[in-house]
Short mmCIF file of C-alpha atoms in Angstrom, two decimals:
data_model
loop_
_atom_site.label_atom_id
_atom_site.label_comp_id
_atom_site.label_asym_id
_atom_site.label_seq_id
_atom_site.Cartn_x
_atom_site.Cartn_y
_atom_site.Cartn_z
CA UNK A 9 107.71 116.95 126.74
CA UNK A 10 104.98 117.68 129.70
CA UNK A 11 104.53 121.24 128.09
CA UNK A 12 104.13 119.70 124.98
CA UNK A 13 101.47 116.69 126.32
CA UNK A 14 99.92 119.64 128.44
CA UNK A 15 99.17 122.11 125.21
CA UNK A 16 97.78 119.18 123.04
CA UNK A 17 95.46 118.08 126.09
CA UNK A 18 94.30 121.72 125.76
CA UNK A 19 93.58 122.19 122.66
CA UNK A 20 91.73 118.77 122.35
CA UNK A 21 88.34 120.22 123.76
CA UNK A 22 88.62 123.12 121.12
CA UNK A 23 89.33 120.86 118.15
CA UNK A 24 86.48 118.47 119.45
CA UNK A 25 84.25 121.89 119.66
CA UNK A 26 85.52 123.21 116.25
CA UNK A 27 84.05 119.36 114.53
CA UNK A 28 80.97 119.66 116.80
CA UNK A 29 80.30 123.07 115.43
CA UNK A 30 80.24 122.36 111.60
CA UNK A 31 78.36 119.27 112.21
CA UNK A 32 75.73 121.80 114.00
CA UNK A 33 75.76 124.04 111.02
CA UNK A 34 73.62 124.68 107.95
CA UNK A 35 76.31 124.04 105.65
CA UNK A 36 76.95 120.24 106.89
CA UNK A 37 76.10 117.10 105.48
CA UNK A 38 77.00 119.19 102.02
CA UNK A 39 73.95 121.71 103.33
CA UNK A 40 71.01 119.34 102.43
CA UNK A 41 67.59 119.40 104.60
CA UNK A 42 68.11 116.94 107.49
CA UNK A 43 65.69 114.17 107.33
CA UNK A 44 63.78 112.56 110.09
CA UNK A 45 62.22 108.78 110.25
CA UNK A 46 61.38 109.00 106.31
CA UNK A 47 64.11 108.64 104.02
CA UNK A 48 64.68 110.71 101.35
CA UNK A 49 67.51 111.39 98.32
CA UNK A 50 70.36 112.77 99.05
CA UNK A 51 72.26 115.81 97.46
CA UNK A 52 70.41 114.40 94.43
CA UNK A 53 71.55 116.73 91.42
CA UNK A 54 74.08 118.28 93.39
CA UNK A 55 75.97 114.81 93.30
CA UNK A 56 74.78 114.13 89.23
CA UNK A 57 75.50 117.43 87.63
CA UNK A 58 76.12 115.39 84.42
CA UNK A 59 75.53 111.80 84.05
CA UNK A 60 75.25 108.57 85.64
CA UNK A 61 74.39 107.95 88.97
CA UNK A 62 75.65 108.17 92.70
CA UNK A 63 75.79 104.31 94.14
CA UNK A 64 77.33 102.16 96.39
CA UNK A 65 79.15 103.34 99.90
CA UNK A 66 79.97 107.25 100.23
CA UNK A 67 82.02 108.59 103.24
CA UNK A 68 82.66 112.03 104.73
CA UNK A 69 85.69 113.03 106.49
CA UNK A 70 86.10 113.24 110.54
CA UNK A 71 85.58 117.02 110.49
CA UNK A 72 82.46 117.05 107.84
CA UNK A 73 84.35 119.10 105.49
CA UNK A 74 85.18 116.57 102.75
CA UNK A 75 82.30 114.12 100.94
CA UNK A 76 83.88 111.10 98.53
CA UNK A 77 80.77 108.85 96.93
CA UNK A 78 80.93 107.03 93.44
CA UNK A 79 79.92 107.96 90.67
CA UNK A 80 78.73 105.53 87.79
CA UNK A 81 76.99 104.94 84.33
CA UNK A 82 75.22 101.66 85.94
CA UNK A 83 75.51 98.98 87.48
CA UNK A 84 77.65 96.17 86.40
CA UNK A 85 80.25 95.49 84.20
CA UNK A 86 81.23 98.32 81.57
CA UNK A 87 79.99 100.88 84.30
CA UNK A 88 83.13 102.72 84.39
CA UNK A 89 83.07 103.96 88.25
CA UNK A 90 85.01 106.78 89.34
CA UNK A 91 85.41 108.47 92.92
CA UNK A 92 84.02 111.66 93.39
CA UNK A 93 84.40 114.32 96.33
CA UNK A 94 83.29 118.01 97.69
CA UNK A 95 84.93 119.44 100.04
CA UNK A 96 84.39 122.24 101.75
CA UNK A 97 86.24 125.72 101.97
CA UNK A 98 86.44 129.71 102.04
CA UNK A 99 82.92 128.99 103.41
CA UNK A 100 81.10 126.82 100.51
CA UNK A 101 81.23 123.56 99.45
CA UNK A 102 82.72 122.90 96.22
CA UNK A 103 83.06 120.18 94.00
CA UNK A 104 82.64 117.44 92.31
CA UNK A 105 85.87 116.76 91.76
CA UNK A 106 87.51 113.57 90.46
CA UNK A 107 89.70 111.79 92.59
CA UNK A 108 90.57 108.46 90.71
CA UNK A 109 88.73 106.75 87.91
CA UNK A 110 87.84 103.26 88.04
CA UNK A 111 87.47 102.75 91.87
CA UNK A 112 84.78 103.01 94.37
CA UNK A 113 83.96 102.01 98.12
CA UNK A 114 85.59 105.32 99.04
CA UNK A 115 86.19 103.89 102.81
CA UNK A 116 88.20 105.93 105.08
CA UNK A 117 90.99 104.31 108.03
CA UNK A 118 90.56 105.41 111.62
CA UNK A 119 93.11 107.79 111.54
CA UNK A 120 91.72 109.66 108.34
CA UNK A 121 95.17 109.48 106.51
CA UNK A 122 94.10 106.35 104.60
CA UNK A 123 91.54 105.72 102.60
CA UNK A 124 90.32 102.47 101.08
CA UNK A 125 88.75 101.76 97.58
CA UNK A 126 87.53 98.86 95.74
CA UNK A 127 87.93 98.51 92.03
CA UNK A 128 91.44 99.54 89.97
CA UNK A 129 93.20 96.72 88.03
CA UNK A 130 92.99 92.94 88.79
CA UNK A 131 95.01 90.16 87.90
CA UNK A 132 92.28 87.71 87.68
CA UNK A 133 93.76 85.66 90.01
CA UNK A 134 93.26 87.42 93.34
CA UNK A 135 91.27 90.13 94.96
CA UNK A 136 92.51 93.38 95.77
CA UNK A 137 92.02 96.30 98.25
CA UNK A 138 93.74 99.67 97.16
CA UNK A 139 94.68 102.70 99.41
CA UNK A 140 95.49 106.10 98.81
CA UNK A 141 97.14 108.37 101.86
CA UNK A 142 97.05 112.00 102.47
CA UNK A 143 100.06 114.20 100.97
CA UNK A 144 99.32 117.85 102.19
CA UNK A 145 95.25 118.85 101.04
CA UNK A 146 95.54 116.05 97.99
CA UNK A 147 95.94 112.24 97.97
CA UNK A 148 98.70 109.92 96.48
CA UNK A 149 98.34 107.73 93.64
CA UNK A 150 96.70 104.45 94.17
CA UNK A 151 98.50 101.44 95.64
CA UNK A 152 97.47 98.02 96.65
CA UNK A 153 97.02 97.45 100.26
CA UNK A 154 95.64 93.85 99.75
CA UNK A 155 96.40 91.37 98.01
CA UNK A 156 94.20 88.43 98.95
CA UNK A 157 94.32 84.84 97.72
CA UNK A 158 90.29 84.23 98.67
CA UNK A 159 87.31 86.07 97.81
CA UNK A 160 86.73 89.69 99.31
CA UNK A 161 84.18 92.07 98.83
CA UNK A 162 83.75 95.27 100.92
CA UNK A 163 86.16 96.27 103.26
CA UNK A 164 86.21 98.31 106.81
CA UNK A 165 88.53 98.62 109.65
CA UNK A 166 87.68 99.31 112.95
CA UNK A 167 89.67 100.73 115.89
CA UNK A 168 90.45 97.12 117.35
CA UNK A 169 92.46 96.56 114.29
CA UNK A 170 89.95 94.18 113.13
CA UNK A 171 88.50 94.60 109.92
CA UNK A 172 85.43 93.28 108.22
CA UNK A 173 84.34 92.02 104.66
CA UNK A 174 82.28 89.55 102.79
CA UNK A 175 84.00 86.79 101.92
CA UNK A 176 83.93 82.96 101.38
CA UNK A 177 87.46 82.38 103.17
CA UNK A 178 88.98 79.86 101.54
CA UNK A 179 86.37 77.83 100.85
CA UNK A 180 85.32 76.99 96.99
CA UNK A 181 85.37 79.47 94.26
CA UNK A 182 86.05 83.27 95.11
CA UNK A 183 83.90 83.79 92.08
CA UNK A 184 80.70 82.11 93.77
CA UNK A 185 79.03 85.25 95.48
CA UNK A 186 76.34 82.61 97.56
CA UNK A 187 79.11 81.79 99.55
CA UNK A 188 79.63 84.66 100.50
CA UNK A 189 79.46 85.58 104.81
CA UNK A 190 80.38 88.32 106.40
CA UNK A 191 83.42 87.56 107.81
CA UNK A 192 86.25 89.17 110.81
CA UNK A 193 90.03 90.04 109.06
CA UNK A 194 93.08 89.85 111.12
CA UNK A 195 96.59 90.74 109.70
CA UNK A 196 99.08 88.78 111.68
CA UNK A 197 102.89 88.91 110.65
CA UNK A 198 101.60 89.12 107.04
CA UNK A 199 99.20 86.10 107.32
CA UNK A 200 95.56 86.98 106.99
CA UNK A 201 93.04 85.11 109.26
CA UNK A 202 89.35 85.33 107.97
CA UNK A 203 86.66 84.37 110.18
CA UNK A 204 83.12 84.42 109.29
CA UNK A 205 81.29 86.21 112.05
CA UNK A 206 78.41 82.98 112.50
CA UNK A 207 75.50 81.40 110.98
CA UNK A 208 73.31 83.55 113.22
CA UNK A 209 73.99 87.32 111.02
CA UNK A 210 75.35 84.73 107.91
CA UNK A 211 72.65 83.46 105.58
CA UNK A 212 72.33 80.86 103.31
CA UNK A 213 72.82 83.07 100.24
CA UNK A 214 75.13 86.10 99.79
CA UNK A 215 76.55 88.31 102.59
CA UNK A 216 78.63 90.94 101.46
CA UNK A 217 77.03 94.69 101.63
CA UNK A 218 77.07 96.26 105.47
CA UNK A 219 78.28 98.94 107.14
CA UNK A 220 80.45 98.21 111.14
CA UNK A 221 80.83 101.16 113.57
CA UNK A 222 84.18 101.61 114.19
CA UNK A 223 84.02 100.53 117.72
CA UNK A 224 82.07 97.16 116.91
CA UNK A 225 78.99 97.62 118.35
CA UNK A 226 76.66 97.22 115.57
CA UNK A 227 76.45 96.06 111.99
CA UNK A 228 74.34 97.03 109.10
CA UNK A 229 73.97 95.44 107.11
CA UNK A 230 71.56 93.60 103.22
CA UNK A 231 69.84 90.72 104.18
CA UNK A 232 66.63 89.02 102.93
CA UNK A 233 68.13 88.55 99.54
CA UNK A 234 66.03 87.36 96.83
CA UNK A 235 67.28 86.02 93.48
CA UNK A 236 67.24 88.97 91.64
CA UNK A 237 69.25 90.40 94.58
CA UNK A 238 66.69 92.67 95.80
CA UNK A 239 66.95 93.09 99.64
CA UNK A 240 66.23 95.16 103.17
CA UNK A 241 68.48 96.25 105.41
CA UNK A 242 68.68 95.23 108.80
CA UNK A 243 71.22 95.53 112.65
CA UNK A 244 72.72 93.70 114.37
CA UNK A 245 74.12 94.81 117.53
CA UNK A 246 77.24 92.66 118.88
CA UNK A 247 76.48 90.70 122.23
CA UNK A 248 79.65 91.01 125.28
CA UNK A 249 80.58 87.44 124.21
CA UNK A 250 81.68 88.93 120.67
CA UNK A 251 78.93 86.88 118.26
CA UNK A 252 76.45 88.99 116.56
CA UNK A 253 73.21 87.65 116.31
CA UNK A 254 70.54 87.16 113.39
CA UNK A 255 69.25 91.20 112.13
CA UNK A 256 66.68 93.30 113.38
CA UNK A 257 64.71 95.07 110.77
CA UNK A 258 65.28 99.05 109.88
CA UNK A 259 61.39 98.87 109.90
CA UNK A 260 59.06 99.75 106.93
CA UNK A 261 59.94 103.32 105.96
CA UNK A 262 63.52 101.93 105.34
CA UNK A 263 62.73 98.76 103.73
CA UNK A 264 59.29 99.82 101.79
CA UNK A 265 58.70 97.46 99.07
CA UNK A 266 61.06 95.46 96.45
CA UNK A 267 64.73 97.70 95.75
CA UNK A 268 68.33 97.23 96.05
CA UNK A 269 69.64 98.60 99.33
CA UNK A 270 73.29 98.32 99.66
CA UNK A 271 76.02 101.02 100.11
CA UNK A 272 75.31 101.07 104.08
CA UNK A 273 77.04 103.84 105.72
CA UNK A 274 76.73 106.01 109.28
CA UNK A 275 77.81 109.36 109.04
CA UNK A 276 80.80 110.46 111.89
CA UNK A 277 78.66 112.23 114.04
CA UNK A 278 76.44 109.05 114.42
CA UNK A 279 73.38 110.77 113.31
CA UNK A 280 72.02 109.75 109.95
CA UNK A 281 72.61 106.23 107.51
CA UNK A 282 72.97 107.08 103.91
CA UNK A 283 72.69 104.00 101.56
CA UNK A 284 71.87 103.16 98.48
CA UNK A 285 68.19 102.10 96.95
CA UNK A 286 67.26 102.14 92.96
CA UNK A 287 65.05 98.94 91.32
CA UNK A 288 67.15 99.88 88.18
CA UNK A 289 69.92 101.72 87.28
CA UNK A 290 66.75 104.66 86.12
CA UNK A 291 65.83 105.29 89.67
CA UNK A 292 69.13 103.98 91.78
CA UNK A 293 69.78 106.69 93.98
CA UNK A 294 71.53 107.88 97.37
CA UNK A 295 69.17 107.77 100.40
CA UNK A 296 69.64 109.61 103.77
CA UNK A 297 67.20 109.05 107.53
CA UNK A 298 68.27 110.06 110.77
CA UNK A 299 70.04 106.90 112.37
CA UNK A 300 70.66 107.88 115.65
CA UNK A 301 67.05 107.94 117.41
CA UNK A 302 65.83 104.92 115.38
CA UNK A 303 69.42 102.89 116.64
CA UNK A 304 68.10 104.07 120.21
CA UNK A 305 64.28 102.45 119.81
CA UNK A 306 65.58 99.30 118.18
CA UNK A 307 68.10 98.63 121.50
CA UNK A 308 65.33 99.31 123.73
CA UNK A 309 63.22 96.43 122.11
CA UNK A 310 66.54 93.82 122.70
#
């Protein structure tokens, strides 16, 4: 057993180096132009070869090597979403490939073996969280991992064990979106405690779309909402005592004039957000901006 602890230990450094290296590489983040403080679309036709449109959360694997994002023919009902991926191999990316129709949210666990999606078949009665888990280099059918009694939208886990969603607990109708916060989910012995993280990040109207680093220690997340649902984005960064306070705006290059911004996502490395923007279905596309260096200048104004 020490022999066994002591060649894992070892090889940790190299697999660390082996992730670092790919990230470092041309051929990462699907081999698309890094951005700076501008954003800019992302992997724009490479994601659309055919129709539709690339919307709502994407995700990339751990390593870099695999891409999932949604891909639909708008934006509401009748859109007919379907999960899309690249992945990586013999030295090119290739893809897209279909993973499962009808889903999106493509939202990966901790450990990478899971990964969560929204969407697939309701009963009109409650809402529902699906997972699929890794068998070999494919994934297993769908299943439901969820099966809530109260309204849920979104849905990330963290290493705590804690996840987050929007959600009205189980207050009113699930079907009333304004009462919608974002809210703390803890599984305990099969009960499900749903918390909504304060008034403070919470606004009056709907609270749904964000994006939580796995550790915690900052939320992004659609605030600002107007009636027509058009929004900004803004972060929050959690305080020692737990409560996350009201958003600090992604600044003007972000957040430049009337869109939809939702989809919020951080790739692994910690470098760039990718999220959604489009005024319309027309011009709804996937945006990319380094993250890292704007995260830093927003905590030094706290």
């Amino acid at each position: 057993m020490k022999r066994l602890f002591f060649l894992i230990t070892a090889m940790l450094p190299l697999t660390v180096m082996a992730q670092g290296s790919f990230w470092n590489s041309k051929d990462a983040y699907l081999g698309q132009k890094r951005p700076l403080d501008t954003p800019y679309v992302f992997a724009d036709k490479m994601l659309i070869p055919d129709s539709g449109i690339a919307l709502g959360r994407s995700a990339f694997s751990q390593d870099g090597k695999e891409y999932y994002y949604c891909n639909a023919q708008g934006w509401f009902g009748g859109a007919r979403p379907k999960v899309r991926y690249f992945k990586y191999k013999a030295g090119k990316w290739q893809g897209p490939f279909t993973l499962d129709q009808g889903y999106s949210s493509p939202t990966f666990s901790i450990d990478q073996r899971t990964m969560y999606l929204a969407g697939g078949r309701g009963d009109g009665k409650h809402a529902f969280v699906y997972a699929i888990h890794r068998q070999g280099e494919g994934w297993s059918q769908p299943q439901v991992s969820l099966m809530a009694s109260f309204g849920l939208y979104e849905f990330m886990p963290t290493k705590s064990g804690t996840f987050y969603l929007g959600s009205n607990g189980r207050q009113g109708n699930a079907r009333n979106y304004q009462d919608y916060d974002f809210c703390s989910l803890v599984i305990n012995k099969g009960d499900t405690i749903v918390k909504s993280l304060g008034t403070e990040i919470n606004t009056p109207g709907f609270d749904g779309d964000f994006y939580v680093a796995p550790d915690e220690s900052y939320m992004i997340v659609s605030y600002k909402e107007k009636p027509d649902y058009e929004c900004e984005l803004g972060i929050s960064f959690r305080r020692k005592d737990g409560s996350w306070p009201a958003p600090i705006n992604l600044g003007p290059l972000i957040n430049d004039g009337d869109a939809h911004r939702w989809g919020e996502y951080v790739t692994p490395d910690g470098k760039y957000l990718i999220y959604t923007k489009g005024t319309s279905p027309k011009d709804c596309r996937l945006y990319w901006v380094r993250f890292d260096t704007l995260k830093k200048r927003l905590q030094a104004v706290l």
